[in-house]
């Protein structure tokens, strides 16, 4: 790994500056002492939903209330919801689940860039590698954990699975504004038994929104920075509404920036969040969460390794237009729109019986846009050749068009479970999850005006039909059932849990393009999934645990079921892939210490997978449209060790360390279709051997700051290990000052966020291919190289934000 002197020196200066600031700040003690606690109400309480800071020691991983999570209002030191109670500066909340589990709380979240999304916030946790493309953390949900990526993780938000149910993309930036995010928990290797997933072979990521305040008020945040970045956020809390027991909040935000060093274009987002809560009796509560997101962004252009070496971060779509230029930036963009409703409900039916019900609805839609030149004469609609096209400007026999993919997807679901405490030491749980999804996708081509000022808005037709590369209709139904039993022995020091889940997924898709073969494809999956765990409390602060988990993932993306055509080709440019489900068996043994002066955890893990599907994201040949396609690589084995360490506050400092060693290999040779490549024993893609993070947090109630440094080892991007992505290191810095109340403004503060100190230019992720260079297969044929494309990491950026409660 190469670390520039500039990068190393800047990181050291930043750390020294943070220490110096703290020394200066300690000379200005407040009237109430070093650890002054604000008495004003904070609008952020940790959420009580599944996946919070404290999880039960059962195989379910269900949330148990604790005093800190129910309300932290009296402990808040800032209007942002910071309490300074979580070790490691908010990076090591207490855990008790019998599995590897890490998280972040408001103590960390509130000090990051207000543009961050859920995925970018967990980059410091052990084994988590996040692919960042912009410097603000708004876009990009790609991550890797233990050799698996985000499509192999289940994402829960307020108890509902809100990732794309077909291609499993999480789109976390559309779910919630950072100012409304309460906590994020990462379970590496093992999902909850009762979690509504059919893809979580790698574990799960759980996010919760803050709870509304009991007092009327609100929060405002204004931010500006590099590349014309600006964000405006406003939240209003109703407080307790009369004697109804209902309280809620409503927030709105606008975010925009230019791509700057990454080329022309930019990003625009409008977002709305609401949450209302009613609580009564002993353990009864109902919440209503609604979110709306409208988002437009210029597509990031992904280079090959050769293009990266030639152009660096400047590899982008073109600033200027000329006739026939399909790479003009205004023709290449992504629109991501989402509406969601979640209604989590918890009821205490009797002293021994509790019921949990979560209905939800999510609507996601595009379009995605990409420029493409198509033949003016003699092109193809599916496998049928067409004659002369009408409309558009012909340049060198082609018409420049805007390829439009107006995908539209709706999902409704209901997740129910019950806990029956049979005796004081034995709890039996059972539940059912049902979900129904529809997906429509009819691509079209719209002629671009000769001067590049726009496009017609009218799709090109052939014989009365819209010219298209795919006309997809997809439907999916999911049913899962589970039972589990948890036994507590030896005065609750030993907890043994066993459970069984069965998942049933039914899919069917049609492609109405002429010549599509097959016209209709179906997939039906029935998977039994047992789990087992045991934990033992050596002392009230020390715990050991073991677990064995099985999980499966139904094939990813509609492209796994349907052909993709293009007017430039007489046959399908992408063929359906293997429809076999991915299956994993994982084991862990671990130890954690919590309480006292420090928190520490470590675990050893082993994951065996069959029909492992590596997600290859690439361009449809000859176009600027990127699609995700699963590649069945066969078996994969991953083994390693991970750990993290965090201190409580010491002289206002809270340090944090995390790291992972991973050895992941392919178990089988890869069949290219024309021959076999010797990939057995090769290092798996997306599996860096070493990853680590160092963080330090400072907060004395007035001055505060946060510094973190992350290292990611090199990683192979081809199955033949003939190309790899270099290792890289990045660091970020936060500095801020929190003021006393000024009139109606509660704890106004100014915060500076610096990302990628040293402006390190690096590749942060990639697509994958069998081989980048030509190789001889088992049949003696030459397997031509297919270089993968890469995601470019975000460059240096600075942001200043002003915020206050009221």
Tab-separated table of C-alpha atoms in Angstrom, residues 493 536-544 591-594:
chain	number	residue	atom	x	y	z
A	493	UNK	CA	-26.415	-16.783	33.099
A	536	UNK	CA	-22.966	-17.611	28.931
A	537	UNK	CA	-22.375	-14.671	31.267
A	538	UNK	CA	-19.069	-15.342	32.967
A	539	UNK	CA	-19.580	-12.176	35.023
A	540	UNK	CA	-22.173	-9.402	34.759
A	541	UNK	CA	-19.752	-7.705	32.320
A	542	UNK	CA	-18.323	-10.674	30.400
A	543	UNK	CA	-20.098	-12.919	27.924
A	544	UNK	CA	-19.095	-15.750	25.608
A	591	UNK	CA	-16.384	-13.026	23.590
A	592	UNK	CA	-17.396	-9.530	24.697
A	593	UNK	CA	-16.747	-7.363	27.741
A	594	UNK	CA	-19.063	-4.463	28.513
